[in-house]
């Protein structure tokens, strides 16, 4: 894999730390800003909504911009949004900074996904995506737990400052590793924007986007409210939240790495085997959440299965959107973040029910079940072809 791909992954690490870090900070944010934990959880949805809206909008605006300038600008705006978030005492302003940060993240990820696909041969998109997403999984292993510990020791604001600081070496990496100017292949032979947007009328592209969104909503629905499961259901101290996040992140790294080697040529087995296992895992986790050992084992397993299945489906989005070379990344980003927006909102609604803090785990199982009910009758359609075949 080319070096620029790893430099892009370093920036994704900083942004992934921000996107996932709220899972360990929600109780402190809620207490500090005098809102409920459920209300604080909408910060995750705000970020995701910004990503959904920002991905296609920014992709359309930035399609004629040089890649290095675009990526650098997005990283610096992202850092500034976190600096403002770190000093505000208003939940409304914090909410707004999450939207701004999300727009910057959406722009970066959209350009980075497209760039990653062009840095490798046409049959290695899955592996390139795995390298890029490794920034996110390393964030869940190292960045998010470290942020949780930092938040527990110095307060949640320190974590926001740390994310802003992480953006600086990422920006330097972009300057050093991404060539200036535009590639020749970007300037010639590229479809018109209308033609790229027309790809969204293709049934197979919409199908894999929907499935990716459902699986990701299950992942974010439970991950966002993992902290109260650890402290309330399992009865452990706050520092154990970091342990749970490390295990989830380690599992996600394993999942995305394994899937990255299979999703190009054998996506069917990943979906056929990983999907049912993921479905079983969420309710089992809900039933055994009061047993710390079982909780931690299952958190690792669910992290692996969630990212294996999710990354495979997002790789399918990139293949199905091959006719939209500058917009494909935005379609993949939107699919990821429709789920990231919907999952926490649906999960938050269950916190006030009899299910309590375990409600999000049951919701995640239901969302995966819906995805599998849609996917299995159409499995050969979803996995057919690796690039430009069209299902009409």
mmCIF file of C-alpha atoms in Angstrom:
data_model
loop_
_atom_site.group_PDB
_atom_site.id
_atom_site.type_symbol
_atom_site.label_atom_id
_atom_site.label_comp_id
_atom_site.label_asym_id
_atom_site.label_seq_id
_atom_site.Cartn_x
_atom_site.Cartn_y
_atom_site.Cartn_z
ATOM 1 C CA UNK A 1 0.000 0.000 0.000
ATOM 2 C CA UNK A 2 1.367 3.475 -0.886
ATOM 3 C CA UNK A 3 2.654 5.789 1.871
ATOM 4 C CA UNK A 4 0.088 8.585 1.244
ATOM 5 C CA UNK A 5 -2.636 6.100 2.169
ATOM 6 C CA UNK A 6 -1.150 5.675 5.650
ATOM 7 C CA UNK A 7 -0.827 9.447 6.043
ATOM 8 C CA UNK A 8 -4.522 9.779 5.261
ATOM 9 C CA UNK A 9 -5.196 7.078 7.856
ATOM 10 C CA UNK A 10 -3.334 9.182 10.432
ATOM 11 C CA UNK A 11 -5.763 12.047 9.862
ATOM 12 C CA UNK A 12 -8.695 9.610 10.020
ATOM 13 C CA UNK A 13 -7.310 8.537 13.407
ATOM 14 C CA UNK A 14 -7.690 12.082 14.776
ATOM 15 C CA UNK A 15 -11.191 12.406 13.370
ATOM 16 C CA UNK A 16 -12.205 8.913 14.450
ATOM 17 C CA UNK A 17 -11.098 9.696 17.984
ATOM 18 C CA UNK A 18 -13.490 12.640 17.990
ATOM 19 C CA UNK A 19 -16.374 10.732 16.450
ATOM 20 C CA UNK A 20 -16.172 7.853 18.926
ATOM 21 C CA UNK A 21 -14.874 9.622 22.052
ATOM 22 C CA UNK A 22 -18.307 10.733 23.244
ATOM 23 C CA UNK A 23 -19.067 7.122 24.168
ATOM 24 C CA UNK A 24 -16.879 7.588 27.253
ATOM 25 C CA UNK A 25 -17.636 11.268 27.942
ATOM 26 C CA UNK A 26 -21.432 11.553 27.818
ATOM 27 C CA UNK A 27 -22.075 11.311 31.583
ATOM 28 C CA UNK A 28 -19.550 14.077 32.358
ATOM 29 C CA UNK A 29 -20.773 16.324 29.543
ATOM 30 C CA UNK A 30 -24.361 15.866 30.685
ATOM 31 C CA UNK A 31 -23.462 16.737 34.276
ATOM 32 C CA UNK A 32 -21.290 19.725 33.371
ATOM 33 C CA UNK A 33 -23.765 21.289 30.944
ATOM 34 C CA UNK A 34 -26.856 20.349 32.969
ATOM 35 C CA UNK A 35 -28.581 18.116 30.409
ATOM 36 C CA UNK A 36 -29.675 14.487 30.492
ATOM 37 C CA UNK A 37 -27.459 11.683 29.210
ATOM 38 C CA UNK A 38 -29.977 11.080 26.435
ATOM 39 C CA UNK A 39 -29.769 14.733 25.388
ATOM 40 C CA UNK A 40 -25.970 14.603 25.495
ATOM 41 C CA UNK A 41 -26.202 11.555 23.245
ATOM 42 C CA UNK A 42 -27.670 13.759 20.504
ATOM 43 C CA UNK A 43 -24.164 15.179 20.084
ATOM 44 C CA UNK A 44 -23.322 11.922 18.341
ATOM 45 C CA UNK A 45 -26.339 12.297 16.088
ATOM 46 C CA UNK A 46 -25.447 15.945 15.404
ATOM 47 C CA UNK A 47 -22.041 14.847 14.225
ATOM 48 C CA UNK A 48 -23.551 12.154 12.038
ATOM 49 C CA UNK A 49 -26.177 14.487 10.527
ATOM 50 C CA UNK A 50 -23.406 16.932 9.664
ATOM 51 C CA UNK A 51 -21.572 14.090 7.952
ATOM 52 C CA UNK A 52 -24.682 13.045 6.004
ATOM 53 C CA UNK A 53 -25.441 16.545 4.755
ATOM 54 C CA UNK A 54 -21.833 17.523 4.346
ATOM 55 C CA UNK A 55 -20.628 14.494 2.399
ATOM 56 C CA UNK A 56 -22.485 15.056 -0.896
ATOM 57 C CA UNK A 57 -22.508 18.862 -0.544
ATOM 58 C CA UNK A 58 -18.800 19.222 0.119
ATOM 59 C CA UNK A 59 -17.939 16.534 -2.431
ATOM 60 C CA UNK A 60 -19.786 18.491 -5.113
ATOM 61 C CA UNK A 61 -18.062 21.749 -4.105
ATOM 62 C CA UNK A 62 -14.604 20.229 -3.737
ATOM 63 C CA UNK A 63 -14.560 18.033 -6.847
ATOM 64 C CA UNK A 64 -12.563 20.703 -8.714
ATOM 65 C CA UNK A 65 -10.230 21.554 -5.816
ATOM 66 C CA UNK A 66 -6.683 20.170 -5.494
ATOM 67 C CA UNK A 67 -6.738 17.209 -3.128
ATOM 68 C CA UNK A 68 -3.968 18.416 -0.819
ATOM 69 C CA UNK A 69 -5.514 21.868 -0.307
ATOM 70 C CA UNK A 70 -8.923 20.335 0.328
ATOM 71 C CA UNK A 71 -7.667 17.780 2.833
ATOM 72 C CA UNK A 72 -5.533 20.343 4.670
ATOM 73 C CA UNK A 73 -8.383 22.866 4.897
ATOM 74 C CA UNK A 74 -10.784 20.280 6.271
ATOM 75 C CA UNK A 75 -8.317 19.188 8.969
ATOM 76 C CA UNK A 76 -7.706 22.772 10.143
ATOM 77 C CA UNK A 77 -11.439 23.569 10.340
ATOM 78 C CA UNK A 78 -11.924 20.344 12.291
ATOM 79 C CA UNK A 79 -9.242 21.411 14.791
ATOM 80 C CA UNK A 80 -10.768 24.870 15.220
ATOM 81 C CA UNK A 81 -14.231 23.409 15.922
ATOM 82 C CA UNK A 82 -12.785 21.304 18.745
ATOM 83 C CA UNK A 83 -10.983 24.271 20.251
ATOM 84 C CA UNK A 84 -14.274 26.179 20.417
ATOM 85 C CA UNK A 85 -16.039 23.136 21.838
ATOM 86 C CA UNK A 86 -13.415 22.851 24.559
ATOM 87 C CA UNK A 87 -14.091 26.351 25.926
ATOM 88 C CA UNK A 88 -17.845 26.700 25.580
ATOM 89 C CA UNK A 89 -20.238 26.461 28.518
ATOM 90 C CA UNK A 90 -23.320 26.230 26.284
ATOM 91 C CA UNK A 91 -24.726 22.924 25.121
ATOM 92 C CA UNK A 92 -26.175 24.655 22.047
ATOM 93 C CA UNK A 93 -22.743 25.954 21.023
ATOM 94 C CA UNK A 94 -21.164 22.558 21.685
ATOM 95 C CA UNK A 95 -23.880 21.025 19.509
ATOM 96 C CA UNK A 96 -23.063 23.528 16.743
ATOM 97 C CA UNK A 97 -19.343 22.777 16.922
ATOM 98 C CA UNK A 98 -20.097 19.090 16.453
ATOM 99 C CA UNK A 99 -21.998 19.908 13.264
ATOM 100 C CA UNK A 100 -19.138 22.091 11.961
ATOM 101 C CA UNK A 101 -16.587 19.422 12.848
ATOM 102 C CA UNK A 102 -18.751 16.868 11.086
ATOM 103 C CA UNK A 103 -18.908 18.956 7.918
ATOM 104 C CA UNK A 104 -15.121 19.171 7.922
ATOM 105 C CA UNK A 105 -14.838 15.443 8.645
ATOM 106 C CA UNK A 106 -17.295 14.676 5.857
ATOM 107 C CA UNK A 107 -15.302 16.731 3.387
ATOM 108 C CA UNK A 108 -12.056 15.104 4.433
ATOM 109 C CA UNK A 109 -13.379 11.551 4.405
ATOM 110 C CA UNK A 110 -15.126 12.032 1.071
ATOM 111 C CA UNK A 111 -11.942 13.236 -0.613
ATOM 112 C CA UNK A 112 -9.835 10.661 1.236
ATOM 113 C CA UNK A 113 -12.057 7.725 0.251
ATOM 114 C CA UNK A 114 -11.960 8.772 -3.374
ATOM 115 C CA UNK A 115 -8.209 9.356 -3.201
ATOM 116 C CA UNK A 116 -7.623 5.992 -1.529
ATOM 117 C CA UNK A 117 -9.487 4.191 -4.309
ATOM 118 C CA UNK A 118 -7.325 5.893 -6.952
ATOM 119 C CA UNK A 119 -4.038 5.121 -5.176
ATOM 120 C CA UNK A 120 -4.406 1.379 -5.784
ATOM 121 C CA UNK A 121 -5.410 -0.931 -8.612
ATOM 122 C CA UNK A 122 -9.109 -1.367 -9.341
ATOM 123 C CA UNK A 123 -9.296 -4.783 -7.646
ATOM 124 C CA UNK A 124 -7.751 -3.636 -4.326
ATOM 125 C CA UNK A 125 -10.299 -1.068 -3.181
ATOM 126 C CA UNK A 126 -11.266 -3.213 -0.209
ATOM 127 C CA UNK A 127 -7.694 -3.368 1.071
ATOM 128 C CA UNK A 128 -7.216 0.366 0.529
ATOM 129 C CA UNK A 129 -10.413 1.038 2.446
ATOM 130 C CA UNK A 130 -9.199 -1.258 5.231
ATOM 131 C CA UNK A 131 -5.985 0.771 5.565
ATOM 132 C CA UNK A 132 -7.917 4.040 5.616
ATOM 133 C CA UNK A 133 -10.431 2.734 8.144
ATOM 134 C CA UNK A 134 -7.589 1.405 10.279
ATOM 135 C CA UNK A 135 -7.271 5.029 11.406
ATOM 136 C CA UNK A 136 -10.755 4.736 12.854
ATOM 137 C CA UNK A 137 -10.155 1.357 14.453
ATOM 138 C CA UNK A 138 -6.853 2.474 15.980
ATOM 139 C CA UNK A 139 -8.764 5.460 17.311
ATOM 140 C CA UNK A 140 -11.172 3.112 19.077
ATOM 141 C CA UNK A 141 -8.248 1.073 20.458
ATOM 142 C CA UNK A 142 -5.981 3.920 21.563
ATOM 143 C CA UNK A 143 -7.462 7.359 20.961
ATOM 144 C CA UNK A 144 -10.916 6.899 22.424
ATOM 145 C CA UNK A 145 -9.864 5.018 25.578
ATOM 146 C CA UNK A 146 -7.044 7.513 26.128
ATOM 147 C CA UNK A 147 -9.578 10.294 25.721
ATOM 148 C CA UNK A 148 -11.864 8.582 28.208
ATOM 149 C CA UNK A 149 -9.034 8.340 30.761
ATOM 150 C CA UNK A 150 -8.031 11.941 30.088
ATOM 151 C CA UNK A 151 -11.641 13.003 30.531
ATOM 152 C CA UNK A 152 -11.949 11.080 33.807
ATOM 153 C CA UNK A 153 -8.763 12.656 35.168
ATOM 154 C CA UNK A 154 -8.838 16.197 33.746
ATOM 155 C CA UNK A 155 -12.419 16.587 32.521
ATOM 156 C CA UNK A 156 -14.063 16.142 29.149
ATOM 157 C CA UNK A 157 -12.755 19.493 27.864
ATOM 158 C CA UNK A 158 -9.182 18.195 27.988
ATOM 159 C CA UNK A 159 -10.173 15.478 25.536
ATOM 160 C CA UNK A 160 -11.463 18.064 23.074
ATOM 161 C CA UNK A 161 -8.162 19.956 23.335
ATOM 162 C CA UNK A 162 -6.266 16.719 22.743
ATOM 163 C CA UNK A 163 -8.201 16.043 19.532
ATOM 164 C CA UNK A 164 -7.454 19.566 18.295
ATOM 165 C CA UNK A 165 -3.752 18.933 18.978
ATOM 166 C CA UNK A 166 -3.871 15.589 17.117
ATOM 167 C CA UNK A 167 -4.897 17.434 13.972
ATOM 168 C CA UNK A 168 -1.558 19.252 13.744
ATOM 169 C CA UNK A 169 0.677 16.254 12.918
ATOM 170 C CA UNK A 170 -2.105 15.009 10.627
ATOM 171 C CA UNK A 171 -1.974 18.318 8.750
ATOM 172 C CA UNK A 172 1.806 18.058 8.483
ATOM 173 C CA UNK A 173 1.464 14.523 7.130
ATOM 174 C CA UNK A 174 -0.906 15.760 4.425
ATOM 175 C CA UNK A 175 1.524 18.524 3.440
ATOM 176 C CA UNK A 176 4.411 16.078 3.211
ATOM 177 C CA UNK A 177 2.643 13.072 1.711
ATOM 178 C CA UNK A 178 -0.039 14.311 -0.687
ATOM 179 C CA UNK A 179 1.171 15.886 -3.956
ATOM 180 C CA UNK A 180 0.211 19.494 -4.666
ATOM 181 C CA UNK A 181 -1.962 20.340 -7.642
ATOM 182 C CA UNK A 182 -4.468 18.155 -9.436
ATOM 183 C CA UNK A 183 -3.849 14.760 -10.974
ATOM 184 C CA UNK A 184 -4.075 14.608 -14.737
ATOM 185 C CA UNK A 185 -6.707 11.890 -14.537
ATOM 186 C CA UNK A 186 -8.855 14.209 -12.469
ATOM 187 C CA UNK A 187 -8.771 16.917 -15.107
ATOM 188 C CA UNK A 188 -9.717 14.755 -18.091
ATOM 189 C CA UNK A 189 -12.282 12.092 -18.775
ATOM 190 C CA UNK A 190 -14.275 12.720 -15.609
ATOM 191 C CA UNK A 191 -18.078 12.403 -15.764
ATOM 192 C CA UNK A 192 -20.220 15.492 -15.296
ATOM 193 C CA UNK A 193 -21.678 16.069 -11.834
ATOM 194 C CA UNK A 194 -25.188 15.301 -13.116
ATOM 195 C CA UNK A 195 -24.004 11.929 -14.421
ATOM 196 C CA UNK A 196 -22.344 11.108 -11.102
ATOM 197 C CA UNK A 197 -25.475 12.045 -9.164
ATOM 198 C CA UNK A 198 -27.436 9.893 -11.593
ATOM 199 C CA UNK A 199 -25.692 6.855 -10.145
ATOM 200 C CA UNK A 200 -27.979 7.244 -7.120
ATOM 201 C CA UNK A 201 -30.863 5.952 -9.225
ATOM 202 C CA UNK A 202 -29.224 2.519 -9.453
ATOM 203 C CA UNK A 203 -31.053 -0.038 -7.275
ATOM 204 C CA UNK A 204 -27.950 -2.011 -6.289
ATOM 205 C CA UNK A 205 -26.114 1.087 -5.084
ATOM 206 C CA UNK A 206 -29.103 2.133 -2.972
ATOM 207 C CA UNK A 207 -29.409 -1.380 -1.594
ATOM 208 C CA UNK A 208 -25.837 -1.591 -0.312
ATOM 209 C CA UNK A 209 -26.057 1.962 1.068
ATOM 210 C CA UNK A 210 -29.188 0.995 3.007
ATOM 211 C CA UNK A 211 -27.574 -2.142 4.413
ATOM 212 C CA UNK A 212 -24.446 -0.228 5.405
ATOM 213 C CA UNK A 213 -26.591 2.352 7.170
ATOM 214 C CA UNK A 214 -28.549 -0.285 9.106
ATOM 215 C CA UNK A 215 -25.440 -2.117 10.315
ATOM 216 C CA UNK A 216 -23.739 1.132 11.269
ATOM 217 C CA UNK A 217 -26.817 2.327 13.163
ATOM 218 C CA UNK A 218 -26.636 -0.852 15.234
ATOM 219 C CA UNK A 219 -22.948 -0.253 15.927
ATOM 220 C CA UNK A 220 -23.339 3.383 16.960
ATOM 221 C CA UNK A 221 -26.570 2.794 18.833
ATOM 222 C CA UNK A 222 -24.817 0.541 21.334
ATOM 223 C CA UNK A 223 -21.356 2.120 21.272
ATOM 224 C CA UNK A 224 -22.713 5.576 22.134
ATOM 225 C CA UNK A 225 -24.298 4.262 25.333
ATOM 226 C CA UNK A 226 -21.688 1.682 26.261
ATOM 227 C CA UNK A 227 -20.499 3.733 29.253
ATOM 228 C CA UNK A 228 -23.715 3.333 31.328
ATOM 229 C CA UNK A 229 -23.775 -0.401 30.521
ATOM 230 C CA UNK A 230 -20.316 -0.733 32.072
ATOM 231 C CA UNK A 231 -21.019 1.411 35.128
ATOM 232 C CA UNK A 232 -24.697 0.645 35.804
ATOM 233 C CA UNK A 233 -25.371 -2.860 34.526
ATOM 234 C CA UNK A 234 -21.957 -4.376 35.253
ATOM 235 C CA UNK A 235 -21.469 -2.167 38.334
ATOM 236 C CA UNK A 236 -17.880 -1.197 37.454
ATOM 237 C CA UNK A 237 -16.015 2.082 37.979
ATOM 238 C CA UNK A 238 -15.577 4.772 35.339
ATOM 239 C CA UNK A 239 -12.057 3.711 34.394
ATOM 240 C CA UNK A 240 -13.445 0.357 33.232
ATOM 241 C CA UNK A 241 -15.224 2.256 30.450
ATOM 242 C CA UNK A 242 -11.814 2.698 28.849
ATOM 243 C CA UNK A 243 -11.181 -1.046 29.064
ATOM 244 C CA UNK A 244 -14.455 -1.747 27.270
ATOM 245 C CA UNK A 245 -13.638 0.812 24.584
ATOM 246 C CA UNK A 246 -10.158 -0.660 24.078
ATOM 247 C CA UNK A 247 -11.666 -4.106 23.606
ATOM 248 C CA UNK A 248 -14.282 -2.834 21.187
ATOM 249 C CA UNK A 249 -11.564 -1.002 19.265
ATOM 250 C CA UNK A 250 -9.271 -4.036 19.217
ATOM 251 C CA UNK A 251 -12.131 -6.119 17.894
ATOM 252 C CA UNK A 252 -12.951 -3.530 15.246
ATOM 253 C CA UNK A 253 -9.307 -3.515 14.108
ATOM 254 C CA UNK A 254 -9.352 -7.299 13.742
ATOM 255 C CA UNK A 255 -12.683 -7.170 11.935
ATOM 256 C CA UNK A 256 -11.762 -4.499 9.415
ATOM 257 C CA UNK A 257 -8.349 -6.088 8.773
ATOM 258 C CA UNK A 258 -9.785 -9.538 8.058
ATOM 259 C CA UNK A 259 -12.669 -8.136 6.018
ATOM 260 C CA UNK A 260 -10.249 -5.958 4.048
ATOM 261 C CA UNK A 261 -8.641 -9.107 2.670
ATOM 262 C CA UNK A 262 -11.964 -10.717 1.808
ATOM 263 C CA UNK A 263 -14.310 -7.912 0.769
ATOM 264 C CA UNK A 264 -12.837 -7.478 -2.732
ATOM 265 C CA UNK A 265 -13.132 -11.100 -3.850
ATOM 266 C CA UNK A 266 -15.321 -12.903 -1.309
ATOM 267 C CA UNK A 267 -17.830 -10.475 0.220
ATOM 268 C CA UNK A 268 -20.562 -13.117 0.270
ATOM 269 C CA UNK A 269 -19.076 -15.271 3.052
ATOM 270 C CA UNK A 270 -18.382 -12.197 5.183
ATOM 271 C CA UNK A 271 -22.049 -11.210 5.016
ATOM 272 C CA UNK A 272 -23.446 -14.749 5.221
ATOM 273 C CA UNK A 273 -21.360 -15.733 8.256
ATOM 274 C CA UNK A 274 -20.694 -12.422 9.989
ATOM 275 C CA UNK A 275 -24.272 -11.166 9.742
ATOM 276 C CA UNK A 276 -25.993 -13.931 11.753
ATOM 277 C CA UNK A 277 -23.195 -13.947 14.345
ATOM 278 C CA UNK A 278 -23.566 -10.191 14.796
ATOM 279 C CA UNK A 279 -27.328 -10.595 15.137
ATOM 280 C CA UNK A 280 -26.947 -13.211 17.892
ATOM 281 C CA UNK A 281 -24.275 -11.231 19.699
ATOM 282 C CA UNK A 282 -26.291 -8.128 20.585
ATOM 283 C CA UNK A 283 -29.088 -9.815 22.584
ATOM 284 C CA UNK A 284 -26.561 -12.166 24.201
ATOM 285 C CA UNK A 285 -24.564 -9.126 25.286
ATOM 286 C CA UNK A 286 -27.722 -7.582 26.748
ATOM 287 C CA UNK A 287 -28.462 -10.733 28.744
ATOM 288 C CA UNK A 288 -24.909 -11.116 30.073
ATOM 289 C CA UNK A 289 -24.067 -7.445 30.605
ATOM 290 C CA UNK A 290 -24.121 -7.849 34.388
ATOM 291 C CA UNK A 291 -21.203 -10.314 34.152
ATOM 292 C CA UNK A 292 -18.023 -8.252 33.595
ATOM 293 C CA UNK A 293 -15.976 -11.038 31.988
ATOM 294 C CA UNK A 294 -18.726 -11.965 29.553
ATOM 295 C CA UNK A 295 -19.376 -8.273 28.879
ATOM 296 C CA UNK A 296 -15.776 -7.590 27.878
ATOM 297 C CA UNK A 297 -15.475 -10.711 25.722
ATOM 298 C CA UNK A 298 -18.672 -9.906 23.867
ATOM 299 C CA UNK A 299 -17.713 -6.252 23.415
ATOM 300 C CA UNK A 300 -14.566 -7.423 21.607
ATOM 301 C CA UNK A 301 -16.498 -9.902 19.461
ATOM 302 C CA UNK A 302 -19.198 -7.392 18.550
ATOM 303 C CA UNK A 303 -16.588 -4.811 17.628
ATOM 304 C CA UNK A 304 -14.958 -7.306 15.259
ATOM 305 C CA UNK A 305 -18.202 -8.436 13.667
ATOM 306 C CA UNK A 306 -19.649 -4.915 13.375
ATOM 307 C CA UNK A 307 -16.646 -3.554 11.524
ATOM 308 C CA UNK A 308 -16.119 -6.655 9.400
ATOM 309 C CA UNK A 309 -19.687 -6.526 8.131
ATOM 310 C CA UNK A 310 -19.895 -2.730 7.997
ATOM 311 C CA UNK A 311 -16.625 -2.214 6.116
ATOM 312 C CA UNK A 312 -17.536 -4.934 3.614
ATOM 313 C CA UNK A 313 -20.833 -3.222 2.836
ATOM 314 C CA UNK A 314 -19.139 0.169 2.483
ATOM 315 C CA UNK A 315 -16.613 -1.384 0.104
ATOM 316 C CA UNK A 316 -19.576 -2.558 -1.964
ATOM 317 C CA UNK A 317 -20.788 1.054 -2.078
ATOM 318 C CA UNK A 318 -17.457 2.127 -3.598
ATOM 319 C CA UNK A 319 -17.669 -0.619 -6.210
ATOM 320 C CA UNK A 320 -21.282 0.097 -7.101
ATOM 321 C CA UNK A 321 -20.506 3.842 -7.377
ATOM 322 C CA UNK A 322 -17.582 3.259 -9.762
ATOM 323 C CA UNK A 323 -19.364 5.445 -12.311
ATOM 324 C CA UNK A 324 -19.123 8.410 -9.907
ATOM 325 C CA UNK A 325 -15.367 8.772 -9.316
ATOM 326 C CA UNK A 326 -15.531 12.099 -7.438
ATOM 327 C CA UNK A 327 -18.791 11.426 -5.575
ATOM 328 C CA UNK A 328 -18.383 7.755 -4.600
ATOM 329 C CA UNK A 329 -16.667 8.672 -1.344
ATOM 330 C CA UNK A 330 -19.589 10.900 -0.380
ATOM 331 C CA UNK A 331 -22.067 8.087 -0.995
ATOM 332 C CA UNK A 332 -20.049 5.766 1.236
ATOM 333 C CA UNK A 333 -19.722 8.489 3.888
ATOM 334 C CA UNK A 334 -23.450 9.181 3.792
ATOM 335 C CA UNK A 335 -24.269 5.487 4.176
ATOM 336 C CA UNK A 336 -21.986 5.248 7.193
ATOM 337 C CA UNK A 337 -23.426 8.296 8.876
ATOM 338 C CA UNK A 338 -27.115 7.830 8.220
ATOM 339 C CA UNK A 339 -26.659 4.887 10.546
ATOM 340 C CA UNK A 340 -24.489 6.859 12.951
ATOM 341 C CA UNK A 341 -27.217 9.506 13.192
ATOM 342 C CA UNK A 342 -30.215 7.201 13.483
ATOM 343 C CA UNK A 343 -28.690 4.628 15.815
ATOM 344 C CA UNK A 344 -28.075 6.857 18.861
ATOM 345 C CA UNK A 345 -31.471 8.561 18.492
ATOM 346 C CA UNK A 346 -33.322 5.240 18.409
ATOM 347 C CA UNK A 347 -31.164 3.857 21.208
ATOM 348 C CA UNK A 348 -31.668 6.946 23.401
ATOM 349 C CA UNK A 349 -35.434 6.462 23.207
ATOM 350 C CA UNK A 350 -35.087 3.099 24.947
ATOM 351 C CA UNK A 351 -33.201 4.449 27.965
ATOM 352 C CA UNK A 352 -36.424 5.597 29.632
ATOM 353 C CA UNK A 353 -38.158 2.248 29.071
ATOM 354 C CA UNK A 354 -38.051 -0.863 31.230
ATOM 355 C CA UNK A 355 -34.985 -2.012 29.273
ATOM 356 C CA UNK A 356 -33.021 0.925 30.715
ATOM 357 C CA UNK A 357 -29.313 1.051 29.811
ATOM 358 C CA UNK A 358 -29.627 -2.303 28.027
ATOM 359 C CA UNK A 359 -32.184 -0.920 25.586
ATOM 360 C CA UNK A 360 -29.573 0.131 22.995
ATOM 361 C CA UNK A 361 -28.217 -3.427 22.844
ATOM 362 C CA UNK A 362 -31.653 -4.846 22.053
ATOM 363 C CA UNK A 363 -32.213 -2.132 19.440
ATOM 364 C CA UNK A 364 -28.902 -3.006 17.786
ATOM 365 C CA UNK A 365 -30.007 -6.619 17.463
ATOM 366 C CA UNK A 366 -33.282 -5.508 15.879
ATOM 367 C CA UNK A 367 -31.502 -3.265 13.362
ATOM 368 C CA UNK A 368 -29.140 -6.055 12.293
ATOM 369 C CA UNK A 369 -32.132 -8.389 11.952
ATOM 370 C CA UNK A 370 -33.800 -5.920 9.564
ATOM 371 C CA UNK A 371 -30.585 -5.663 7.543
ATOM 372 C CA UNK A 372 -30.303 -9.451 7.227
ATOM 373 C CA UNK A 373 -33.961 -9.855 6.264
ATOM 374 C CA UNK A 374 -33.288 -7.480 3.372
ATOM 375 C CA UNK A 375 -29.846 -8.804 2.475
ATOM 376 C CA UNK A 376 -30.216 -12.566 2.447
ATOM 377 C CA UNK A 377 -32.809 -12.885 -0.346
ATOM 378 C CA UNK A 378 -30.624 -10.559 -2.457
ATOM 379 C CA UNK A 379 -27.182 -11.808 -1.406
ATOM 380 C CA UNK A 380 -26.082 -12.832 -4.908
ATOM 381 C CA UNK A 381 -27.193 -9.442 -6.231
ATOM 382 C CA UNK A 382 -25.279 -7.556 -3.519
ATOM 383 C CA UNK A 383 -22.038 -9.452 -4.011
ATOM 384 C CA UNK A 384 -22.101 -9.894 -7.804
ATOM 385 C CA UNK A 385 -19.290 -8.151 -9.650
ATOM 386 C CA UNK A 386 -16.344 -6.175 -8.359
ATOM 387 C CA UNK A 387 -16.565 -2.945 -10.277
ATOM 388 C CA UNK A 388 -18.800 -1.706 -13.048
ATOM 389 C CA UNK A 389 -21.526 -4.302 -13.428
ATOM 390 C CA UNK A 390 -24.948 -2.741 -13.180
ATOM 391 C CA UNK A 391 -28.114 -4.157 -11.638
ATOM 392 C CA UNK A 392 -31.094 -2.638 -13.353
#
